C-alpha cells in the first residue's frame, strides 16, 4: 500500500510517501518539507502565534494535496513537542482539522522514543542485542533501551537542540559565535537533567549496541568525519565522544553563519549545531557509551512500521 507520513516537528513539516507492505522495506517514493520553525513562533505567553498557525495550515494543505496527487491510501499525520507544549496547541489542531480535514495526532515524548526504538531495532536487527537509542529533536531528547522491539525504558527530556539554543545561545540564532561560558552552563544543565535518565537506562542493563538517530546526530557525525549522505544509507557511520569533543571545540569558535556553509550542515539548522553537540555529548556521558552508530531510520519509519504491523494483525 502507499502511505503518506506527515511529521510536524519543531523545525520542519516533513512529508514522506512510501510504498510498503508488512515484512518489506518501506520504499520512499516522494519527500518534501517546509521549514516553519514552529517552536520559534511560540511566544512568552506559551501560545503559538497567528503567523505560526497560518504557516502550519498552509503546509498541511500542501502536504494533503501532494499525498492525494500521489494516490496515498492513507495519510498518517502527527505532531511532536512544539505543538504538544503550546498552551493553545489543542485549539490550533482543531482549527487545522476543520479547515483541512487532516487530523494531526499528538505524540508524547515517550511515544516518540518507543517508535524510534522500533525503527532502529528493525534497521539493525536482532543481532544488535540490547540496544540503547538516543534522538535529539528541536524540542526534546528521546532515549530508549531494551532487548525487544518495544523498549524496557522510554524517556523524553526537554533538551532539544532548538530549545537549548534559544535558552542558552541566542547569539547563534542571529548568525553569531556561541558564548563559551554559556556552552559550559548548558553542559552543566544537560548533565544535571540527564543524571536520573542515565541511571534509569543503565539500570536495565549495559547496552551491547548504542545508536543515535536524527538530523542533529547525522550532522555531528558528518562534521566528525563520517561518510556523506551521498554515499548511501547502508554505509556504516559512527560518532565517538572524542570526535564529538573535537567538533564542539570547532563549532564553538566560528559563527553559525559560517558553519552553515560547510558540507553536511543544513543552513536552516546550523545555529543549533553547537547546542546539539553539547547535548549529544552529555547524553553519551550519562549512559556511559564511548561511541554511537548512526541509524538512518527514526520516528517516521517507526510510525510506518507500526501501522503496517497493525494492518497485518487486522
mmCIF file of C-alpha atoms in Angstrom:
data_model
loop_
_atom_site.group_PDB
_atom_site.id
_atom_site.type_symbol
_atom_site.label_atom_id
_atom_site.label_comp_id
_atom_site.label_asym_id
_atom_site.label_seq_id
_atom_site.Cartn_x
_atom_site.Cartn_y
_atom_site.Cartn_z
ATOM 1 C CA UNK A 1 0.000 0.000 0.000
ATOM 2 C CA UNK A 2 1.038 3.612 -0.355
ATOM 3 C CA UNK A 3 1.317 5.573 2.868
ATOM 4 C CA UNK A 4 1.913 9.248 3.441
ATOM 5 C CA UNK A 5 3.545 10.299 6.706
ATOM 6 C CA UNK A 6 3.319 13.942 7.756
ATOM 7 C CA UNK A 7 5.671 14.875 10.584
ATOM 8 C CA UNK A 8 5.089 18.301 12.180
ATOM 9 C CA UNK A 9 8.220 18.968 14.203
ATOM 10 C CA UNK A 10 9.729 21.944 15.985
ATOM 11 C CA UNK A 11 11.757 22.959 12.914
ATOM 12 C CA UNK A 12 10.140 21.425 9.851
ATOM 13 C CA UNK A 13 6.961 19.920 8.492
ATOM 14 C CA UNK A 14 8.088 16.835 6.582
ATOM 15 C CA UNK A 15 6.046 14.699 4.198
ATOM 16 C CA UNK A 16 7.264 11.256 3.132
ATOM 17 C CA UNK A 17 5.327 8.961 0.789
ATOM 18 C CA UNK A 18 6.290 5.279 0.802
ATOM 19 C CA UNK A 19 5.219 2.085 -0.907
ATOM 20 C CA UNK A 20 5.274 -0.669 1.669
ATOM 21 C CA UNK A 21 3.745 -3.869 2.934
ATOM 22 C CA UNK A 22 4.293 -5.989 6.031
ATOM 23 C CA UNK A 23 7.752 -7.507 6.065
ATOM 24 C CA UNK A 24 9.104 -5.337 3.244
ATOM 25 C CA UNK A 25 11.469 -2.386 3.230
ATOM 26 C CA UNK A 26 9.414 0.878 3.163
ATOM 27 C CA UNK A 27 10.449 2.401 -0.171
ATOM 28 C CA UNK A 28 10.358 6.234 -0.312
ATOM 29 C CA UNK A 29 8.521 7.490 -3.377
ATOM 30 C CA UNK A 30 8.292 11.180 -2.532
ATOM 31 C CA UNK A 31 9.806 13.557 0.006
ATOM 32 C CA UNK A 32 9.068 17.213 0.681
ATOM 33 C CA UNK A 33 9.475 19.559 3.618
ATOM 34 C CA UNK A 34 8.593 23.039 4.776
ATOM 35 C CA UNK A 35 10.880 24.883 7.213
ATOM 36 C CA UNK A 36 8.459 26.600 9.615
ATOM 37 C CA UNK A 37 10.453 26.729 12.883
ATOM 38 C CA UNK A 38 7.201 26.465 14.803
ATOM 39 C CA UNK A 39 8.962 26.442 18.178
ATOM 40 C CA UNK A 40 10.173 29.971 17.461
ATOM 41 C CA UNK A 41 6.555 31.046 16.892
ATOM 42 C CA UNK A 42 5.620 30.137 20.474
ATOM 43 C CA UNK A 43 5.653 33.392 22.450
ATOM 44 C CA UNK A 44 6.403 34.120 26.080
ATOM 45 C CA UNK A 45 2.711 33.538 26.790
ATOM 46 C CA UNK A 46 3.207 29.908 25.738
ATOM 47 C CA UNK A 47 0.932 30.204 22.708
ATOM 48 C CA UNK A 48 1.612 29.525 19.042
ATOM 49 C CA UNK A 49 1.297 32.817 17.162
ATOM 50 C CA UNK A 50 -1.240 33.513 14.433
ATOM 51 C CA UNK A 51 1.626 33.627 11.931
ATOM 52 C CA UNK A 52 2.819 30.206 13.089
ATOM 53 C CA UNK A 53 -0.684 28.777 12.851
ATOM 54 C CA UNK A 54 -1.133 30.178 9.347
ATOM 55 C CA UNK A 55 2.191 28.718 8.220
ATOM 56 C CA UNK A 56 1.223 25.328 9.675
ATOM 57 C CA UNK A 57 -2.168 25.437 7.973
ATOM 58 C CA UNK A 58 -0.606 26.222 4.594
ATOM 59 C CA UNK A 59 1.966 23.434 4.944
ATOM 60 C CA UNK A 60 -0.677 20.863 5.903
ATOM 61 C CA UNK A 61 -2.840 21.889 2.941
ATOM 62 C CA UNK A 62 0.093 21.491 0.556
ATOM 63 C CA UNK A 63 1.050 18.139 2.061
ATOM 64 C CA UNK A 64 -2.518 16.868 1.761
ATOM 65 C CA UNK A 65 -2.629 17.849 -1.931
ATOM 66 C CA UNK A 66 0.695 16.138 -2.599
ATOM 67 C CA UNK A 67 -0.455 12.968 -0.819
ATOM 68 C CA UNK A 68 -3.677 12.961 -2.885
ATOM 69 C CA UNK A 69 -1.764 13.566 -6.142
ATOM 70 C CA UNK A 70 0.381 10.527 -5.353
ATOM 71 C CA UNK A 71 -2.681 8.402 -4.555
ATOM 72 C CA UNK A 72 -1.830 7.650 -0.944
ATOM 73 C CA UNK A 73 -4.106 5.068 0.638
ATOM 74 C CA UNK A 74 -3.657 6.729 3.998
ATOM 75 C CA UNK A 75 -2.063 9.865 5.456
ATOM 76 C CA UNK A 76 -0.573 9.408 8.921
ATOM 77 C CA UNK A 77 -0.140 12.875 10.408
ATOM 78 C CA UNK A 78 1.393 13.663 13.778
ATOM 79 C CA UNK A 79 2.902 16.490 15.827
ATOM 80 C CA UNK A 80 5.679 16.492 18.398
ATOM 81 C CA UNK A 81 6.980 18.878 21.045
ATOM 82 C CA UNK A 82 6.352 22.356 19.540
ATOM 83 C CA UNK A 83 2.579 21.943 19.254
ATOM 84 C CA UNK A 84 2.352 19.464 22.122
ATOM 85 C CA UNK A 85 3.693 22.049 24.570
ATOM 86 C CA UNK A 86 1.925 25.149 23.231
ATOM 87 C CA UNK A 87 -0.867 26.306 25.540
ATOM 88 C CA UNK A 88 -3.190 26.719 22.557
ATOM 89 C CA UNK A 89 -1.968 23.577 20.789
ATOM 90 C CA UNK A 90 -5.275 21.706 21.052
ATOM 91 C CA UNK A 91 -7.204 24.671 19.655
ATOM 92 C CA UNK A 92 -4.735 25.054 16.776
ATOM 93 C CA UNK A 93 -5.029 21.369 15.883
ATOM 94 C CA UNK A 94 -8.812 21.612 15.974
ATOM 95 C CA UNK A 95 -8.782 24.533 13.519
ATOM 96 C CA UNK A 96 -6.325 22.706 11.245
ATOM 97 C CA UNK A 97 -8.607 19.667 11.246
ATOM 98 C CA UNK A 98 -11.694 21.785 10.472
ATOM 99 C CA UNK A 99 -10.011 23.619 7.593
ATOM 100 C CA UNK A 100 -8.002 20.799 6.007
ATOM 101 C CA UNK A 101 -9.635 17.563 7.120
ATOM 102 C CA UNK A 102 -6.241 16.353 8.394
ATOM 103 C CA UNK A 103 -6.320 15.041 11.953
ATOM 104 C CA UNK A 104 -2.870 15.685 13.405
ATOM 105 C CA UNK A 105 -2.235 13.234 16.219
ATOM 106 C CA UNK A 106 -0.205 14.375 19.229
ATOM 107 C CA UNK A 107 2.665 12.070 20.138
ATOM 108 C CA UNK A 108 4.018 12.138 23.664
ATOM 109 C CA UNK A 109 7.765 12.152 24.183
ATOM 110 C CA UNK A 110 7.550 8.535 25.308
ATOM 111 C CA UNK A 111 5.636 7.667 22.107
ATOM 112 C CA UNK A 112 8.450 9.215 20.082
ATOM 113 C CA UNK A 113 11.081 7.254 21.971
ATOM 114 C CA UNK A 114 9.229 3.942 21.546
ATOM 115 C CA UNK A 115 8.534 4.380 17.831
ATOM 116 C CA UNK A 116 12.093 5.488 17.115
ATOM 117 C CA UNK A 117 13.357 2.456 19.032
ATOM 118 C CA UNK A 118 11.191 0.187 16.850
ATOM 119 C CA UNK A 119 12.682 1.702 13.678
ATOM 120 C CA UNK A 120 16.231 1.236 14.987
ATOM 121 C CA UNK A 121 15.554 -2.350 16.001
ATOM 122 C CA UNK A 122 14.186 -3.197 12.553
ATOM 123 C CA UNK A 123 17.112 -1.492 10.820
ATOM 124 C CA UNK A 124 19.890 -3.232 12.764
ATOM 125 C CA UNK A 125 18.030 -6.459 13.567
ATOM 126 C CA UNK A 126 18.127 -8.870 16.465
ATOM 127 C CA UNK A 127 21.874 -9.425 16.235
ATOM 128 C CA UNK A 128 22.364 -5.962 17.763
ATOM 129 C CA UNK A 129 21.331 -7.401 21.135
ATOM 130 C CA UNK A 130 20.447 -4.960 23.891
ATOM 131 C CA UNK A 131 20.064 -1.588 22.181
ATOM 132 C CA UNK A 132 20.257 1.940 23.522
ATOM 133 C CA UNK A 133 18.787 4.668 21.310
ATOM 134 C CA UNK A 134 19.067 8.447 21.538
ATOM 135 C CA UNK A 135 17.398 11.019 19.286
ATOM 136 C CA UNK A 136 17.816 14.804 19.518
ATOM 137 C CA UNK A 137 14.920 16.805 18.128
ATOM 138 C CA UNK A 138 14.228 20.507 18.120
ATOM 139 C CA UNK A 139 12.404 20.488 21.446
ATOM 140 C CA UNK A 140 13.371 17.297 23.228
ATOM 141 C CA UNK A 141 15.844 14.445 23.538
ATOM 142 C CA UNK A 142 14.368 10.951 23.374
ATOM 143 C CA UNK A 143 16.096 7.963 24.979
ATOM 144 C CA UNK A 144 15.140 4.282 24.986
ATOM 145 C CA UNK A 145 16.719 0.935 25.827
ATOM 146 C CA UNK A 146 15.755 -2.712 25.613
ATOM 147 C CA UNK A 147 16.201 -6.142 24.036
ATOM 148 C CA UNK A 148 12.863 -6.452 22.217
ATOM 149 C CA UNK A 149 11.014 -4.297 19.667
ATOM 150 C CA UNK A 150 9.337 -2.400 22.482
ATOM 151 C CA UNK A 151 11.891 -0.824 24.842
ATOM 152 C CA UNK A 152 12.025 -1.540 28.556
ATOM 153 C CA UNK A 153 12.659 2.173 29.221
ATOM 154 C CA UNK A 154 11.476 5.071 27.046
ATOM 155 C CA UNK A 155 12.139 8.643 28.166
ATOM 156 C CA UNK A 156 11.872 12.196 26.884
ATOM 157 C CA UNK A 157 13.978 15.050 28.292
ATOM 158 C CA UNK A 158 13.469 18.731 27.329
ATOM 159 C CA UNK A 159 16.952 19.082 25.840
ATOM 160 C CA UNK A 160 16.182 19.637 22.158
ATOM 161 C CA UNK A 161 18.789 21.459 20.068
ATOM 162 C CA UNK A 162 16.432 24.293 19.190
ATOM 163 C CA UNK A 163 15.175 24.731 22.730
ATOM 164 C CA UNK A 164 18.698 24.818 24.168
ATOM 165 C CA UNK A 165 19.868 27.271 21.502
ATOM 166 C CA UNK A 166 17.074 29.690 22.375
ATOM 167 C CA UNK A 167 17.669 29.255 26.096
ATOM 168 C CA UNK A 168 21.475 29.418 26.203
ATOM 169 C CA UNK A 169 22.847 30.617 22.847
ATOM 170 C CA UNK A 170 20.583 33.325 21.392
ATOM 171 C CA UNK A 171 23.559 34.925 19.615
ATOM 172 C CA UNK A 172 23.884 31.800 17.450
ATOM 173 C CA UNK A 173 20.324 32.311 16.182
ATOM 174 C CA UNK A 174 21.396 35.554 14.508
ATOM 175 C CA UNK A 175 24.477 34.053 12.880
ATOM 176 C CA UNK A 176 26.950 34.852 15.651
ATOM 177 C CA UNK A 177 29.529 32.856 17.566
ATOM 178 C CA UNK A 178 28.387 30.886 20.648
ATOM 179 C CA UNK A 179 29.268 32.260 24.071
ATOM 180 C CA UNK A 180 31.808 29.822 25.537
ATOM 181 C CA UNK A 181 30.616 30.442 29.098
ATOM 182 C CA UNK A 182 27.046 29.771 28.004
ATOM 183 C CA UNK A 183 28.153 26.491 26.430
ATOM 184 C CA UNK A 184 29.677 25.492 29.768
ATOM 185 C CA UNK A 185 26.445 26.371 31.564
ATOM 186 C CA UNK A 186 24.492 24.323 29.014
ATOM 187 C CA UNK A 187 26.808 21.365 29.552
ATOM 188 C CA UNK A 188 26.246 21.537 33.319
ATOM 189 C CA UNK A 189 22.490 21.947 32.856
ATOM 190 C CA UNK A 190 22.276 18.954 30.496
ATOM 191 C CA UNK A 191 24.377 16.821 32.823
ATOM 192 C CA UNK A 192 22.066 17.593 35.744
ATOM 193 C CA UNK A 193 18.903 16.906 33.752
ATOM 194 C CA UNK A 194 20.260 13.660 32.329
ATOM 195 C CA UNK A 195 21.541 12.166 35.589
ATOM 196 C CA UNK A 196 18.223 10.462 36.549
ATOM 197 C CA UNK A 197 17.619 9.331 32.959
ATOM 198 C CA UNK A 198 21.092 7.852 32.701
ATOM 199 C CA UNK A 199 20.629 5.957 35.938
ATOM 200 C CA UNK A 200 17.292 4.532 34.795
ATOM 201 C CA UNK A 201 18.646 3.491 31.398
ATOM 202 C CA UNK A 202 21.744 1.849 32.853
ATOM 203 C CA UNK A 203 19.545 0.126 35.413
ATOM 204 C CA UNK A 204 18.046 -2.215 32.794
ATOM 205 C CA UNK A 205 21.473 -3.447 31.678
ATOM 206 C CA UNK A 206 24.532 -2.307 29.774
ATOM 207 C CA UNK A 207 23.823 -1.779 26.055
ATOM 208 C CA UNK A 208 25.508 -4.034 23.530
ATOM 209 C CA UNK A 209 24.760 -1.555 20.769
ATOM 210 C CA UNK A 210 24.392 2.223 21.180
ATOM 211 C CA UNK A 211 22.577 4.049 18.381
ATOM 212 C CA UNK A 212 21.790 7.661 17.548
ATOM 213 C CA UNK A 213 19.246 8.994 15.072
ATOM 214 C CA UNK A 214 18.044 12.442 13.942
ATOM 215 C CA UNK A 215 19.358 15.229 11.747
ATOM 216 C CA UNK A 216 21.406 16.613 14.648
ATOM 217 C CA UNK A 217 23.365 13.413 15.206
ATOM 218 C CA UNK A 218 23.845 12.864 11.465
ATOM 219 C CA UNK A 219 25.265 16.382 11.109
ATOM 220 C CA UNK A 220 27.611 15.911 14.069
ATOM 221 C CA UNK A 221 28.825 12.579 12.691
ATOM 222 C CA UNK A 222 29.487 14.182 9.301
ATOM 223 C CA UNK A 223 31.478 17.003 10.938
ATOM 224 C CA UNK A 224 33.471 14.350 12.794
ATOM 225 C CA UNK A 225 34.389 12.634 9.523
ATOM 226 C CA UNK A 226 31.579 10.157 8.817
ATOM 227 C CA UNK A 227 30.663 9.357 5.215
ATOM 228 C CA UNK A 228 28.437 11.880 3.432
ATOM 229 C CA UNK A 229 24.751 11.198 2.778
ATOM 230 C CA UNK A 230 25.533 10.669 -0.910
ATOM 231 C CA UNK A 231 27.495 7.532 -0.032
ATOM 232 C CA UNK A 232 24.223 5.737 0.716
ATOM 233 C CA UNK A 233 22.122 4.788 3.719
ATOM 234 C CA UNK A 234 23.790 1.430 4.335
ATOM 235 C CA UNK A 235 27.335 2.807 4.758
ATOM 236 C CA UNK A 236 28.300 2.404 8.453
ATOM 237 C CA UNK A 237 28.631 5.715 10.295
ATOM 238 C CA UNK A 238 29.814 6.316 13.853
ATOM 239 C CA UNK A 239 30.255 9.207 16.242
ATOM 240 C CA UNK A 240 32.704 8.903 19.139
ATOM 241 C CA UNK A 241 32.827 11.012 22.293
ATOM 242 C CA UNK A 242 36.368 12.020 21.322
ATOM 243 C CA UNK A 243 35.266 13.095 17.863
ATOM 244 C CA UNK A 244 32.291 14.929 19.326
ATOM 245 C CA UNK A 245 34.527 16.841 21.729
ATOM 246 C CA UNK A 246 36.655 17.936 18.775
ATOM 247 C CA UNK A 247 33.528 19.035 16.905
ATOM 248 C CA UNK A 248 32.419 21.095 19.918
ATOM 249 C CA UNK A 249 35.822 22.768 20.017
ATOM 250 C CA UNK A 250 35.435 23.684 16.347
ATOM 251 C CA UNK A 251 31.793 24.818 16.189
ATOM 252 C CA UNK A 252 32.098 26.861 19.377
ATOM 253 C CA UNK A 253 34.708 29.085 17.765
ATOM 254 C CA UNK A 254 33.066 30.035 14.485
ATOM 255 C CA UNK A 255 29.940 31.971 13.585
ATOM 256 C CA UNK A 256 26.860 29.898 12.807
ATOM 257 C CA UNK A 257 26.581 31.776 9.504
ATOM 258 C CA UNK A 258 29.984 30.325 8.523
ATOM 259 C CA UNK A 259 29.035 26.888 9.843
ATOM 260 C CA UNK A 260 26.026 26.898 7.509
ATOM 261 C CA UNK A 261 28.399 26.937 4.531
ATOM 262 C CA UNK A 262 30.041 23.620 5.430
ATOM 263 C CA UNK A 263 29.186 20.418 3.598
ATOM 264 C CA UNK A 264 26.695 18.315 5.516
ATOM 265 C CA UNK A 265 25.307 21.207 7.563
ATOM 266 C CA UNK A 266 21.775 22.423 6.898
ATOM 267 C CA UNK A 267 21.610 26.205 6.575
ATOM 268 C CA UNK A 268 18.301 26.190 8.481
ATOM 269 C CA UNK A 269 19.764 24.247 11.434
ATOM 270 C CA UNK A 270 23.372 25.462 11.535
ATOM 271 C CA UNK A 271 22.721 27.724 14.514
ATOM 272 C CA UNK A 272 21.520 24.701 16.522
ATOM 273 C CA UNK A 273 24.660 22.618 15.969
ATOM 274 C CA UNK A 274 26.690 23.875 18.993
ATOM 275 C CA UNK A 275 23.845 23.260 21.441
ATOM 276 C CA UNK A 276 23.046 19.928 19.794
ATOM 277 C CA UNK A 277 26.683 18.859 20.102
ATOM 278 C CA UNK A 278 26.830 19.684 23.810
ATOM 279 C CA UNK A 279 23.571 17.804 24.473
ATOM 280 C CA UNK A 280 24.762 14.813 22.428
ATOM 281 C CA UNK A 281 27.999 14.554 24.430
ATOM 282 C CA UNK A 282 26.143 14.940 27.735
ATOM 283 C CA UNK A 283 23.738 12.156 26.700
ATOM 284 C CA UNK A 284 26.579 9.815 25.756
ATOM 285 C CA UNK A 285 28.328 10.534 29.058
ATOM 286 C CA UNK A 286 25.105 9.962 31.014
ATOM 287 C CA UNK A 287 24.715 6.451 29.613
ATOM 288 C CA UNK A 288 28.487 5.827 29.574
ATOM 289 C CA UNK A 289 28.949 4.882 25.911
ATOM 290 C CA UNK A 290 32.167 5.783 24.030
ATOM 291 C CA UNK A 291 30.530 5.886 20.607
ATOM 292 C CA UNK A 292 27.197 5.521 18.812
ATOM 293 C CA UNK A 293 26.243 4.068 15.452
ATOM 294 C CA UNK A 294 24.144 6.377 13.273
ATOM 295 C CA UNK A 295 20.812 4.942 12.101
ATOM 296 C CA UNK A 296 19.087 6.464 9.034
ATOM 297 C CA UNK A 297 15.677 5.326 10.262
ATOM 298 C CA UNK A 298 13.909 7.203 13.043
ATOM 299 C CA UNK A 299 10.434 8.313 14.129
ATOM 300 C CA UNK A 300 8.753 8.460 10.711
ATOM 301 C CA UNK A 301 9.897 4.959 9.820
ATOM 302 C CA UNK A 302 8.751 3.734 13.230
ATOM 303 C CA UNK A 303 5.274 5.110 12.571
ATOM 304 C CA UNK A 304 5.155 3.405 9.167
ATOM 305 C CA UNK A 305 6.315 0.079 10.588
ATOM 306 C CA UNK A 306 3.842 0.203 13.482
ATOM 307 C CA UNK A 307 0.977 0.964 11.088
ATOM 308 C CA UNK A 308 1.914 -1.900 8.790
ATOM 309 C CA UNK A 309 2.069 -4.223 11.797
ATOM 310 C CA UNK A 310 -1.448 -3.114 12.760
ATOM 311 C CA UNK A 311 -2.785 -3.729 9.269
ATOM 312 C CA UNK A 312 -1.233 -7.188 9.174
ATOM 313 C CA UNK A 313 -2.803 -8.015 12.536
ATOM 314 C CA UNK A 314 -6.212 -6.826 11.349
#
